[in-house]
Short mmCIF file of C-alpha atoms in Angstrom, two decimals:
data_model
loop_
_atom_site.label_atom_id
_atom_site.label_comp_id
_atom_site.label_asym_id
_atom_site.label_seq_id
_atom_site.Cartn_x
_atom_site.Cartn_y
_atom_site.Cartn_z
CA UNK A 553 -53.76 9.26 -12.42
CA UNK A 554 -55.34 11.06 -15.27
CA UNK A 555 -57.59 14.21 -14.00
CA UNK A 556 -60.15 13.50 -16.61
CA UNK A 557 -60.79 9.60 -15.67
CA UNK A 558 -62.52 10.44 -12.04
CA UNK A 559 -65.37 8.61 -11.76
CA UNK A 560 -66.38 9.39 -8.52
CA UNK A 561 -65.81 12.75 -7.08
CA UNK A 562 -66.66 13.61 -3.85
CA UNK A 563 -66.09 16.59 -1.86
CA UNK A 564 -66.78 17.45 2.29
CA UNK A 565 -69.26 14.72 1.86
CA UNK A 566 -71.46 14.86 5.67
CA UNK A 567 -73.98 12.43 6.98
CA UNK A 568 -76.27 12.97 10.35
CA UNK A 569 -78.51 11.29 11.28
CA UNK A 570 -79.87 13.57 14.22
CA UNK A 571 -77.35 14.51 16.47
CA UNK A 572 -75.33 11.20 15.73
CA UNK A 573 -72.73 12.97 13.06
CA UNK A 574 -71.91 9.90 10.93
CA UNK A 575 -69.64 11.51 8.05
CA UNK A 576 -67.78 14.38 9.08
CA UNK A 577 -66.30 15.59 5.93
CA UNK A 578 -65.01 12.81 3.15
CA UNK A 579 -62.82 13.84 0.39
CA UNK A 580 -62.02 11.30 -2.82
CA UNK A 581 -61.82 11.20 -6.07
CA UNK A 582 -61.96 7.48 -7.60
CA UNK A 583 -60.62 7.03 -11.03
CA UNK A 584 -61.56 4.14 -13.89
CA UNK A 585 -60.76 1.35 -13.22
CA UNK A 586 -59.42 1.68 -9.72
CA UNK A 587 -60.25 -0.70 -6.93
CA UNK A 588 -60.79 0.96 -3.74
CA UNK A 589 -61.28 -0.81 -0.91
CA UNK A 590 -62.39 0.77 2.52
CA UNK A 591 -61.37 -0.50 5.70
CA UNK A 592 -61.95 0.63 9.29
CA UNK A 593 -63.42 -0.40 12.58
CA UNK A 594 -67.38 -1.01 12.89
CA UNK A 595 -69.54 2.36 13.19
CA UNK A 596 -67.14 4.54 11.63
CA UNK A 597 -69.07 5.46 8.75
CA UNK A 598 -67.95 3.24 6.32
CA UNK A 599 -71.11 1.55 5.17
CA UNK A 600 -73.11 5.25 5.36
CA UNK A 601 -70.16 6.50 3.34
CA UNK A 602 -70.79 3.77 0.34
CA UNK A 603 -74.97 4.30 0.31
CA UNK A 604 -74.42 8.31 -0.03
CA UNK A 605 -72.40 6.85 -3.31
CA UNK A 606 -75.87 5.36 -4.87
CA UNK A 607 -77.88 7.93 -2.69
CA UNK A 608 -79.88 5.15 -0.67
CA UNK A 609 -78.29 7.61 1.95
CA UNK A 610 -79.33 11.70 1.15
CA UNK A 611 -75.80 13.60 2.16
CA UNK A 612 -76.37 16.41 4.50
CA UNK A 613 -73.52 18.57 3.18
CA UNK A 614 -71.00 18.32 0.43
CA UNK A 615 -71.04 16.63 -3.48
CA UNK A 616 -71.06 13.68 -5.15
CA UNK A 617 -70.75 13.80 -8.94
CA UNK A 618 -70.82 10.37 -11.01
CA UNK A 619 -68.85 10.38 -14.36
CA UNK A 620 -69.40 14.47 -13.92
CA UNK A 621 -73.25 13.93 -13.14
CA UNK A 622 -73.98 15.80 -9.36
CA UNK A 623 -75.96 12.78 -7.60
CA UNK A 624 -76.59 15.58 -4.98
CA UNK A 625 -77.88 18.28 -6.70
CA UNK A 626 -81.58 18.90 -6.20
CA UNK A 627 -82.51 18.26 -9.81
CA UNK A 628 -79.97 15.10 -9.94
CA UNK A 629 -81.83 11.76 -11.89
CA UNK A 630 -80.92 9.48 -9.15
CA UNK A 631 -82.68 6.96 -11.68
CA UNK A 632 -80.47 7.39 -14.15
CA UNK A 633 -77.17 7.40 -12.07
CA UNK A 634 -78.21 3.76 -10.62
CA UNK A 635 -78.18 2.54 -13.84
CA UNK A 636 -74.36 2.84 -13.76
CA UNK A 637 -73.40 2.14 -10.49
CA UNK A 638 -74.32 -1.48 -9.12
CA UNK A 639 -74.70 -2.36 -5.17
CA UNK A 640 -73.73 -5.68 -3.00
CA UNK A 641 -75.04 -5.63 0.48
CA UNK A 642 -74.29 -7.61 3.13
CA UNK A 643 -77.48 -9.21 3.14
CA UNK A 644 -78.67 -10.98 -0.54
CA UNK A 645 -81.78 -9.13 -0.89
CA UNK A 646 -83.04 -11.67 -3.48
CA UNK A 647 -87.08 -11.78 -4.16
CA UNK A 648 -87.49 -15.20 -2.51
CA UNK A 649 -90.39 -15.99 -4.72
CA UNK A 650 -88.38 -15.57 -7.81
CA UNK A 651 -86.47 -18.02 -9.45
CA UNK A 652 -82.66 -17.33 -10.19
CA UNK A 653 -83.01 -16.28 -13.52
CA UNK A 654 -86.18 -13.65 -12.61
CA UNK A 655 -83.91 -12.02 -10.07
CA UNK A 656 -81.17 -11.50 -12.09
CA UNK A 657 -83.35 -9.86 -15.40
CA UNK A 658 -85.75 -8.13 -12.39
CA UNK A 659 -83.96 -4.81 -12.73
CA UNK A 660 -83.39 -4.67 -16.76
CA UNK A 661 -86.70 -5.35 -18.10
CA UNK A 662 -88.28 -3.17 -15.10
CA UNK A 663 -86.23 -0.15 -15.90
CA UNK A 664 -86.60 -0.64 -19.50
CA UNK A 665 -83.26 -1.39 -20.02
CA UNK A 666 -83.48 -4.33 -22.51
CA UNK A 667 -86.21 -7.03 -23.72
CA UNK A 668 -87.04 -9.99 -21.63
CA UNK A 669 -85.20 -12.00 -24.09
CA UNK A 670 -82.32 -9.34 -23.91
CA UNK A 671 -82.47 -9.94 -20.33
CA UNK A 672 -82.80 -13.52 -20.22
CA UNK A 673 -79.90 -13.73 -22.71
CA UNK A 674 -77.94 -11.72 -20.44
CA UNK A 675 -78.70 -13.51 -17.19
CA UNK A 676 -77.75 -16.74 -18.83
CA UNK A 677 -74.46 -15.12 -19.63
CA UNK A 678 -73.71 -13.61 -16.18
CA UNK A 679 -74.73 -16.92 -14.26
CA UNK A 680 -72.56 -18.32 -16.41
CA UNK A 681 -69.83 -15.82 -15.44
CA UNK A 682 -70.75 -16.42 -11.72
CA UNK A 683 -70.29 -20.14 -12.09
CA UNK A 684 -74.01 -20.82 -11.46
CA UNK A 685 -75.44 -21.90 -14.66
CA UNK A 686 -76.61 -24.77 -13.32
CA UNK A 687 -78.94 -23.10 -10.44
CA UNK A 688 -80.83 -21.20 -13.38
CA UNK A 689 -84.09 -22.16 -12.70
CA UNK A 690 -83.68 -22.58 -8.60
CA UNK A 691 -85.15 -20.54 -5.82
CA UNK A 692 -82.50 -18.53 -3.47
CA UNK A 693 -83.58 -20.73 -0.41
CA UNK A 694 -82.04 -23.93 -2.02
CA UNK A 695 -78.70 -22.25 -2.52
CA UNK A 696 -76.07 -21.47 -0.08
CA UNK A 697 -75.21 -18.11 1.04
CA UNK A 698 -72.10 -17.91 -1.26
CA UNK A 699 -74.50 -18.78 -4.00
CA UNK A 700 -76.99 -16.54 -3.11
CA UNK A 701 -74.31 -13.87 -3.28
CA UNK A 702 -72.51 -14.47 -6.35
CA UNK A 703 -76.39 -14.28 -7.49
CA UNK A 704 -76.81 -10.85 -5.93
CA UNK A 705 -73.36 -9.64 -7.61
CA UNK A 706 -74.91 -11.18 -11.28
CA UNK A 707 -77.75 -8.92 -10.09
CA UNK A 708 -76.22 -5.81 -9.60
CA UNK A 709 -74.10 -6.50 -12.99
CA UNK A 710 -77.75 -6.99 -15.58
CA UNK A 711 -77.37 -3.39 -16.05
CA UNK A 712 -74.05 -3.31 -17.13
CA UNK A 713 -72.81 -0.36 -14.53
CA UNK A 714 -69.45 0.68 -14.85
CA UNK A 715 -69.14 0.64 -11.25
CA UNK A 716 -69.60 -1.68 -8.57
CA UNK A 717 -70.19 -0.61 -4.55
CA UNK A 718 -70.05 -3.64 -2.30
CA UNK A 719 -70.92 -3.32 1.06
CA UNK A 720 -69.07 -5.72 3.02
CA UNK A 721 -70.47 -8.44 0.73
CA UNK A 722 -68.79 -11.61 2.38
CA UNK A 723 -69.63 -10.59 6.26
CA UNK A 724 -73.30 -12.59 6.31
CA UNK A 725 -71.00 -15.83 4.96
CA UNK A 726 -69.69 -18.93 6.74
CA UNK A 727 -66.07 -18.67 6.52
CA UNK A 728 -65.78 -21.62 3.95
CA UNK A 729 -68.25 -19.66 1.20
CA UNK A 730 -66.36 -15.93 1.20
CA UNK A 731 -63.40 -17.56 -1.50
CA UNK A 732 -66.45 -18.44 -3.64
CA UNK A 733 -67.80 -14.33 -3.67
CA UNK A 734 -63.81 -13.05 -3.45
CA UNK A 735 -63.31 -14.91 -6.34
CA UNK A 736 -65.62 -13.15 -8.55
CA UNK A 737 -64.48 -9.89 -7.39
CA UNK A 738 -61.40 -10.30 -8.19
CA UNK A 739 -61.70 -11.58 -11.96
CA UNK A 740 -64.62 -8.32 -12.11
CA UNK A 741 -61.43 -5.89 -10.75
CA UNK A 742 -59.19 -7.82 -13.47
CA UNK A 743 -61.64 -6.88 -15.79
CA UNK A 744 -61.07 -3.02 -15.39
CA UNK A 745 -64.45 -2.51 -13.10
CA UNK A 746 -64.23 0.50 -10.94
CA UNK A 747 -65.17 -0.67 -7.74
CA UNK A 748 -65.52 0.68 -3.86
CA UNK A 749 -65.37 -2.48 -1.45
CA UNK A 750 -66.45 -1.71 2.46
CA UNK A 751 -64.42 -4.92 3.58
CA UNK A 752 -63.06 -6.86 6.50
CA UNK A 753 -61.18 -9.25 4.14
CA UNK A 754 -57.72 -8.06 4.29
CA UNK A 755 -56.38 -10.84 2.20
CA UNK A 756 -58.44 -9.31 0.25
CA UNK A 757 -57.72 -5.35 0.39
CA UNK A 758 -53.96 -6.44 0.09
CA UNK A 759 -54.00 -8.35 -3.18
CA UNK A 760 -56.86 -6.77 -5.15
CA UNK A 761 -57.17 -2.63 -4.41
CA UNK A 762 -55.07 -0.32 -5.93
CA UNK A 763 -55.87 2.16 -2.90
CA UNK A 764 -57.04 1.45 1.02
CA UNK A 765 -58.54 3.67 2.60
CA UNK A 766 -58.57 3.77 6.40
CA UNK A 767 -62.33 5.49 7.92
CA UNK A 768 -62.94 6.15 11.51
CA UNK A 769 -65.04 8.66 13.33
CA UNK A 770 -66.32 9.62 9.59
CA UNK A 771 -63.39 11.30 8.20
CA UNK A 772 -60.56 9.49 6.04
CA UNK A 773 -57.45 9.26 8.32
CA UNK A 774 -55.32 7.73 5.92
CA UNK A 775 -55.06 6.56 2.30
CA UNK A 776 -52.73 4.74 -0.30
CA UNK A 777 -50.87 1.27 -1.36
CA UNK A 778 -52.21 -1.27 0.48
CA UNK A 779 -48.46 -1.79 0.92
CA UNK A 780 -48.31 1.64 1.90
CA UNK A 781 -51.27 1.91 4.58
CA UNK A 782 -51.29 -1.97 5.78
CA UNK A 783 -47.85 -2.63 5.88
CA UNK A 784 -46.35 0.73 6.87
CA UNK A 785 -49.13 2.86 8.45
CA UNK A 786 -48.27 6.13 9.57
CA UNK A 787 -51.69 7.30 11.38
CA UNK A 788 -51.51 5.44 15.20
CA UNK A 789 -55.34 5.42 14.82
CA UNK A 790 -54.65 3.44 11.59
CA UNK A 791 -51.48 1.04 13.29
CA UNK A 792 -53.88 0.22 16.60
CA UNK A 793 -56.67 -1.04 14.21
CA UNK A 794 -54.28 -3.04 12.11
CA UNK A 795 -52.95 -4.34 14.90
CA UNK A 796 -56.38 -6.28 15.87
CA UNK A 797 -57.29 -7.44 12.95
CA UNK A 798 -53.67 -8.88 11.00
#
């Protein structure tokens, strides 16, 4: 990996919230184009570890820089840095009142990003992309909940970020729905997108990311191939885990 193609550098990253100490010290660097997905049991910091990345979560201690940018730093555009980095969350987050096509130009023509046409244009394009060209014009209550996410990830892409954070994106799904969302994820990593996936879907984390890394009790305790950490783990905290959920 090339030292100058980190896009995400972080450094004894903490989170606490009181006395509860969520992140106790996360070190990464995560490079173009890589897909990273993070694995590990619930409450070990995972989902805290991806909202410092976007700062919807304020870090306690440590550094974030974004394409060299300090997201941290006291005089940091947070603003700015969103515009690069897109977010899936568990839940859709849609404005129900909106139709399809308002959600997805919402954050372009509010942040002065591009035209309404511009952003029409472009929702078109990434509906399209999403394979829901056809529910243009619907409210997010008529769709499904694989719809309604593939909508949230056309969402998060209107202001063309060259990153992508999902937070366990197909966990709110029936299990018949999460190929639908998986499927666009993967074609987005094909597509060079640098992209941090919190993530129960091993399947998933085995065939897509070019790294897993394994979180619990808010420190990284082990990182690498998927081949390497899911099919030969070395940590025991890492092997017990694995062994409940393969």
């Amino acid at each position: 990996m090339d030292k100058n193609d980190i896009k995400i550098h972080v450094a004894g990253l903490k989170k606490s919230f009181g006395d509860n100490h969520v992140l106790r010290g996360i070190d990464i660097d995560i490079h173009a184009g890589e897909v990273v997905c993070v694995i590990g049991p619930s409450g070990s910091g995972k989902s805290t570890f991806l909202r410092c990345l976007n700062r919807l979560e304020e870090a306690t201690a440590g550094e974030i820089t974004i394409d060299g940018a300090s997201i941290t730093g006291k005089k940091a555009d947070v603003d700015k840095i969103r515009q690069h980095v897109g977010m899936v969350f568990q839940q859709f987050n849609l404005f129900p009142h909106y139709t399809v096509k308002q959600n997805v130009m919402f954050a372009p023509v509010e942040l002065k990003l591009k035209s309404k046409e511009e952003a029409e244009a472009k929702a078109r394009q990434l509906l399209e992309r999403v394979g829901l060209a056809d529910k243009i014009d619907a409210k997010p209550r008529s769709l499904s909940g694989g719809q309604q996410q593939r909508v949230a990830i056309a969402r998060a892409l209107a202001v063309d970020p060259d990153i992508m954070l999902f937070d366990e994106p197909t966990s709110a799904l029936d299990p018949e729905m999460v190929g639908e969302v998986l499927d666009v994820m993967r074609e987005l990593a094909e597509q060079g997108m640098t992209m941090v996936v919190v993530t129960h879907e091993m399947g998933f984390a085995r065939e897509v990311a070019d790294r897993v890394i394994f979180v619990d009790e808010g420190v990284i305790q082990e990182q690498g191939t998927p081949a390497e950490v899911m099919g030969n783990p070395q940590n025991p905290r890492t092997k017990s885990f694995l062994s409940k959920v393969l």
